[in-house]
Short mmCIF file of C-alpha atoms and ligand atoms in Angstrom, two decimals:
data_model
loop_
_atom_site.label_atom_id
_atom_site.label_comp_id
_atom_site.label_asym_id
_atom_site.label_seq_id
_atom_site.Cartn_x
_atom_site.Cartn_y
_atom_site.Cartn_z
CA MET A 1 9.45 -0.19 -2.04
CA SER A 2 12.60 -1.52 -4.42
CA ILE A 3 12.40 -3.67 -7.30
CA LEU A 4 15.95 -5.13 -7.61
CA ILE A 5 17.32 -5.66 -11.07
CA LYS A 6 19.24 -8.49 -11.42
CA THR A 7 22.47 -8.41 -13.79
CA PRO A 8 24.24 -10.98 -16.12
CA GLU A 9 25.23 -12.54 -13.10
CA GLU A 10 22.23 -12.32 -10.80
CA ILE A 11 20.40 -14.21 -13.89
CA GLU A 12 22.70 -16.95 -13.61
CA LYS A 13 22.24 -18.17 -10.74
CA MET A 14 18.60 -17.51 -10.73
CA ARG A 15 18.84 -20.39 -13.75
CA VAL A 16 20.49 -22.58 -11.35
CA ALA A 17 18.20 -22.53 -8.84
CA GLY A 18 14.95 -22.24 -10.35
CA ARG A 19 16.30 -25.13 -12.94
CA LEU A 20 17.01 -27.10 -9.65
CA ALA A 21 13.63 -26.37 -8.06
CA ALA A 22 12.06 -27.57 -11.06
CA GLN A 23 13.20 -31.11 -11.15
CA VAL A 24 12.15 -31.51 -7.74
CA LEU A 25 9.15 -31.41 -8.59
CA GLU A 26 10.38 -33.80 -11.42
CA MET A 27 11.92 -36.74 -8.74
CA ILE A 28 8.50 -36.57 -6.37
CA GLU A 29 5.90 -37.17 -9.26
CA PRO A 30 6.01 -40.79 -9.37
CA TYR A 31 5.69 -41.25 -5.62
CA VAL A 32 2.15 -38.77 -5.83
CA LYS A 33 0.36 -42.37 -4.89
CA PRO A 34 -2.22 -43.49 -2.80
CA GLY A 35 -1.27 -44.00 0.42
CA VAL A 36 1.54 -42.19 0.79
CA THR A 37 2.11 -39.57 3.24
CA THR A 38 3.20 -36.06 2.82
CA ASP A 39 5.63 -36.78 5.43
CA LYS A 40 7.23 -38.94 3.12
CA LEU A 41 7.20 -36.41 0.44
CA ASP A 42 8.27 -34.29 2.34
CA GLN A 43 11.48 -36.56 3.97
CA LEU A 44 12.11 -37.60 0.08
CA CYS A 45 12.69 -33.20 -1.03
CA HIS A 46 14.30 -32.78 1.86
CA ASP A 47 17.59 -35.64 1.61
CA PHE A 48 17.41 -34.45 -2.34
CA ILE A 49 17.86 -30.61 -2.22
CA VAL A 50 19.99 -31.54 0.61
CA ASN A 51 22.10 -34.44 -0.67
CA GLU A 52 21.37 -34.40 -4.44
CA GLN A 53 21.42 -30.79 -5.07
CA ARG A 54 23.63 -29.52 -1.82
CA ALA A 55 21.14 -26.91 -2.45
CA ILE A 56 18.51 -25.46 0.93
CA PRO A 57 14.60 -26.05 1.52
CA ALA A 58 14.00 -22.74 2.15
CA PRO A 59 10.56 -23.14 3.73
CA LEU A 60 12.51 -25.19 6.49
CA ASN A 61 12.64 -22.65 9.63
CA TYR A 62 11.22 -20.34 7.02
CA HIS A 63 10.02 -17.36 9.64
CA GLY A 64 9.20 -21.20 11.67
CA PHE A 65 7.73 -23.16 9.19
CA PRO A 66 8.71 -26.27 10.03
CA LYS A 67 9.10 -28.45 7.11
CA SER A 68 11.17 -28.19 4.17
CA ILE A 69 8.72 -28.46 1.50
CA CYS A 70 4.74 -26.90 1.72
CA THR A 71 1.65 -29.44 0.45
CA SER A 72 -1.54 -28.44 -0.21
CA ILE A 73 -4.39 -30.50 -0.06
CA ASN A 74 -8.42 -30.11 -1.54
CA PHE A 75 -9.74 -27.32 0.42
CA GLN A 76 -6.07 -26.67 1.77
CA VAL A 77 -5.30 -22.84 -0.50
CA CYS A 78 -1.57 -23.21 0.13
CA HIS A 79 1.02 -23.36 3.34
CA GLY A 80 -0.52 -26.87 4.19
CA ILE A 81 2.78 -28.79 6.35
CA PRO A 82 3.78 -31.96 5.56
CA CYS A 83 2.25 -34.82 8.26
CA GLU A 84 2.03 -38.14 8.85
CA LYS A 85 -2.05 -38.34 6.77
CA LYS A 86 -2.33 -40.13 3.58
CA LEU A 87 -2.93 -39.77 0.43
CA LYS A 88 -5.98 -40.88 -0.73
CA LYS A 89 -7.90 -41.66 -4.31
CA GLY A 90 -8.75 -38.59 -6.00
CA ASP A 91 -7.28 -36.12 -4.37
CA ILE A 92 -5.52 -33.05 -5.28
CA ILE A 93 -2.07 -32.35 -3.95
CA ASN A 94 -0.35 -29.11 -4.53
CA ILE A 95 3.57 -29.16 -3.67
CA ASP A 96 5.39 -26.23 -3.62
CA ILE A 97 9.10 -26.41 -3.82
CA THR A 98 11.71 -23.57 -2.76
CA VAL A 99 15.45 -24.08 -2.68
CA ILE A 100 18.52 -21.84 -1.91
CA LYS A 101 21.45 -22.19 -4.77
CA ASP A 102 24.65 -19.78 -4.64
CA GLU A 103 22.67 -17.40 -2.44
CA PHE A 104 19.42 -17.22 -5.04
CA HIS A 105 15.59 -18.75 -4.37
CA GLY A 106 13.81 -20.59 -7.41
CA ASP A 107 9.82 -21.02 -6.12
CA THR A 108 7.57 -23.44 -7.85
CA SER A 109 4.76 -25.50 -6.89
CA MET A 110 2.07 -27.56 -9.01
CA MET A 111 -1.17 -29.65 -8.43
CA PHE A 112 -0.94 -33.70 -8.77
CA HIS A 113 -4.05 -36.03 -9.49
CA VAL A 114 -3.95 -38.75 -6.69
CA GLY A 115 -5.16 -42.00 -8.53
CA GLU A 116 -8.19 -41.46 -10.82
CA PRO A 117 -9.32 -37.30 -11.04
CA SER A 118 -12.31 -36.56 -10.23
CA ILE A 119 -14.85 -34.93 -12.34
CA LYS A 120 -14.44 -31.27 -10.22
CA GLY A 121 -10.85 -31.43 -9.26
CA LYS A 122 -9.87 -32.24 -12.83
CA ARG A 123 -11.02 -28.97 -13.92
CA ILE A 124 -10.53 -26.33 -10.71
CA VAL A 125 -6.55 -28.08 -11.40
CA ASP A 126 -7.08 -27.47 -15.30
CA VAL A 127 -8.56 -23.55 -14.42
CA SER A 128 -5.50 -22.56 -12.19
CA HIS A 129 -3.18 -24.30 -14.54
CA GLU A 130 -5.08 -22.05 -17.62
CA CYS A 131 -4.95 -18.66 -15.01
CA LEU A 132 -1.00 -19.42 -14.90
CA ILE A 133 -0.47 -19.02 -18.58
CA GLU A 134 -2.82 -16.08 -19.03
CA GLY A 135 -0.68 -14.62 -16.46
CA ILE A 136 2.59 -15.22 -17.80
CA LYS A 137 1.47 -14.54 -21.43
CA LEU A 138 1.37 -10.73 -20.66
CA VAL A 139 5.14 -11.03 -19.12
CA LYS A 140 6.78 -8.41 -21.39
CA PRO A 141 8.55 -4.93 -20.46
CA GLY A 142 6.16 -2.41 -20.80
CA SER A 143 3.38 -4.20 -19.19
CA LYS A 144 2.14 -3.47 -16.00
CA LEU A 145 1.21 -5.81 -12.89
CA GLY A 146 -2.58 -5.25 -13.25
CA ASP A 147 -2.68 -5.82 -16.83
CA ILE A 148 -1.74 -9.82 -15.40
CA GLY A 149 -4.20 -9.46 -12.22
CA GLU A 150 -7.22 -8.50 -14.41
CA ALA A 151 -6.28 -10.93 -16.93
CA ILE A 152 -6.10 -13.56 -14.84
CA GLN A 153 -9.16 -12.95 -12.31
CA ASN A 154 -11.38 -12.68 -15.31
CA TYR A 155 -9.73 -15.79 -16.77
CA ALA A 156 -10.87 -17.03 -13.58
CA GLU A 157 -14.43 -15.37 -12.80
CA THR A 158 -15.99 -15.64 -16.57
CA ARG A 159 -15.62 -19.53 -16.15
CA GLY A 160 -17.42 -19.41 -12.00
CA PHE A 161 -14.26 -20.11 -10.15
CA SER A 162 -12.98 -17.14 -7.47
CA VAL A 163 -9.63 -15.43 -6.90
CA VAL A 164 -7.76 -16.45 -3.61
CA ARG A 165 -6.80 -11.96 -2.46
CA GLU A 166 -4.95 -12.58 0.61
CA TYR A 167 -2.17 -14.70 -0.42
CA CYS A 168 0.16 -13.24 -4.42
CA GLY A 169 3.10 -13.72 -6.24
CA HIS A 170 6.43 -11.89 -5.92
CA GLY A 171 9.87 -10.75 -6.16
CA ILE A 172 12.37 -13.41 -6.19
CA GLY A 173 15.76 -12.99 -5.94
CA ARG A 174 17.95 -13.01 -3.12
CA GLY A 175 15.86 -12.87 -1.07
CA PHE A 176 12.80 -15.81 -1.11
CA HIS A 177 9.74 -12.67 -1.11
CA GLU A 178 10.59 -9.41 -2.78
CA ASP A 179 8.43 -6.36 -3.86
CA PRO A 180 6.76 -6.30 -5.85
CA GLN A 181 3.77 -7.72 -4.71
CA VAL A 182 1.50 -9.69 -7.72
CA MET A 183 -1.37 -10.08 -7.18
CA HIS A 184 -3.76 -12.69 -8.99
CA PHE A 185 -6.46 -9.52 -9.90
CA GLY A 186 -6.91 -6.17 -10.09
CA LYS A 187 -7.23 -3.82 -13.21
CA ALA A 188 -5.17 -3.71 -16.19
CA GLY A 189 -3.09 -0.24 -17.58
CA THR A 190 -2.32 0.16 -13.10
CA GLY A 191 0.41 -0.88 -11.15
CA VAL A 192 4.11 -1.40 -11.64
CA THR A 193 5.58 -1.57 -15.33
CA LEU A 194 7.95 -4.44 -16.48
CA GLN A 195 11.55 -4.14 -16.94
CA GLU A 196 13.72 -5.98 -18.05
CA GLY A 197 15.68 -8.26 -15.66
CA MET A 198 13.47 -7.97 -12.80
CA THR A 199 12.13 -11.77 -11.24
CA PHE A 200 9.27 -12.37 -9.95
CA THR A 201 6.67 -15.53 -9.19
CA ILE A 202 3.17 -16.30 -10.43
CA GLU A 203 1.17 -18.13 -8.63
CA PRO A 204 -2.91 -17.69 -8.40
CA MET A 205 -4.80 -19.80 -6.36
CA ILE A 206 -8.26 -20.33 -7.61
CA ASN A 207 -11.46 -21.99 -5.27
CA ILE A 208 -14.00 -24.13 -6.36
CA GLY A 209 -15.86 -21.93 -4.13
CA ASN A 210 -16.27 -18.32 -3.26
CA ARG A 211 -12.58 -16.28 -2.37
CA GLN A 212 -12.36 -16.32 1.12
CA VAL A 213 -10.70 -18.09 3.52
CA LYS A 214 -9.07 -18.52 6.68
CA VAL A 215 -5.98 -19.84 8.71
CA LEU A 216 -5.91 -22.49 10.75
CA LYS A 217 -4.93 -22.88 14.76
CA ASP A 218 -1.89 -24.10 13.51
CA ASN A 219 -0.58 -20.84 11.77
CA TRP A 220 0.30 -22.00 8.17
CA THR A 221 -2.12 -23.58 6.76
CA VAL A 222 -4.64 -21.74 4.57
CA VAL A 223 -8.22 -23.87 3.96
CA THR A 224 -11.13 -22.01 1.90
CA LYS A 225 -13.94 -21.27 4.67
CA ASP A 226 -16.82 -23.12 2.78
CA HIS A 227 -14.15 -26.23 2.48
CA SER A 228 -14.89 -26.38 -1.28
CA LEU A 229 -11.54 -27.23 -3.66
CA SER A 230 -8.95 -25.26 -4.36
CA ALA A 231 -5.72 -25.07 -6.69
CA GLN A 232 -2.53 -23.63 -7.01
CA TRP A 233 0.00 -23.39 -9.65
CA GLU A 234 3.67 -21.57 -9.46
CA HIS A 235 6.61 -20.56 -11.78
CA THR A 236 9.35 -17.50 -11.12
CA LEU A 237 9.62 -16.23 -14.14
CA LEU A 238 12.54 -13.29 -15.74
CA VAL A 239 11.13 -10.53 -17.87
CA THR A 240 14.08 -10.65 -21.30
CA PRO A 241 13.70 -7.75 -23.87
CA VAL A 242 11.28 -10.18 -25.97
CA GLY A 243 8.91 -11.21 -23.32
CA CYS A 244 9.82 -13.96 -19.79
CA GLU A 245 11.82 -16.72 -19.65
CA VAL A 246 10.33 -19.35 -16.71
CA LEU A 247 13.13 -20.19 -14.57
CA THR A 248 11.58 -22.86 -13.27
CA LEU A 249 10.27 -24.68 -16.36
CA ARG A 250 10.17 -28.57 -16.19
CA GLU A 251 11.25 -31.46 -18.52
CA GLY A 252 8.77 -31.75 -20.91
CA GLU A 253 6.72 -29.00 -20.04
CA THR A 254 5.87 -25.54 -23.24
CA ILE A 255 3.36 -22.76 -22.14
N1 MF3 B 301 6.72 -20.70 -1.89
C1 MF3 B 301 5.71 -20.42 -1.02
C2 MF3 B 301 5.47 -18.98 -1.83
O1 MF3 B 301 5.33 -19.12 -3.13
C3 MF3 B 301 6.65 -19.70 -0.01
C4 MF3 B 301 6.08 -20.35 1.57
S1 MF3 B 301 6.50 -19.73 2.96
C5 MF3 B 301 6.65 -21.54 4.02
O2 MF3 B 301 6.03 -17.90 -2.27
F1 MF3 B 301 7.01 -20.74 4.61
F2 MF3 B 301 5.37 -21.93 3.99
F3 MF3 B 301 6.90 -22.49 3.90
CO1 CO B 302 6.16 -18.56 -4.61
CO1 CO B 303 6.04 -21.44 -3.57
#
């Protein structure tokens, strides 16, 4: 396993890629309304990334993924493929954006409520966001990845939710998925020690029901086995001398 420590020049490029990914989420927000298809959201994001940002949508053709963004609705956990289906009031949807600019990746996702949130929808969206924040708070030199995993798992499970184990955060840079793997469960004091100049994502997937998932026949869409709601948020982070910088922070967002 080799974790790449980014140089100041590479960090500057990661900042640019991260900001672009965040700006795609800012752009798409007003379109996430009842009646819109996920294909339409994909097309809007694709055109914005390619024509306005002069960047590359990383998911497109990544191991054969057919679209430019991932859209995961309700009991879909991650890697949902945009299609002609319309969003409806009360749905929750994760939109996951990864762009490549000047060779470097920025990767971020967030949840949206479609129309008025349902009680359960609001709860899982809020708790999964708080799980991401719990993880981010621990990112600093000397912390261990197990500290982050345990904090997220503990936050979710003490509130009666479960953590998906099959998918994790990841190092990121010139590669979309670099070392290390960033688990959203585990034991404090174990695993890789964080060092200044590391860049990686945290992207917990939290279920209302149990943690079991399966992949649909399209070979991509991950869903909860019990069809309970699932939610996920993701940021790309840089380890700094004093803590961390959120490279994919959106306008007006505070951690
Ligand atoms: N963006 C996802 C992640 O957070 C990966 C999507 S891979 C794709 O790591 F092929 F489904 F796009
Ligand atoms: Co990611
Ligand atoms: Co992502």
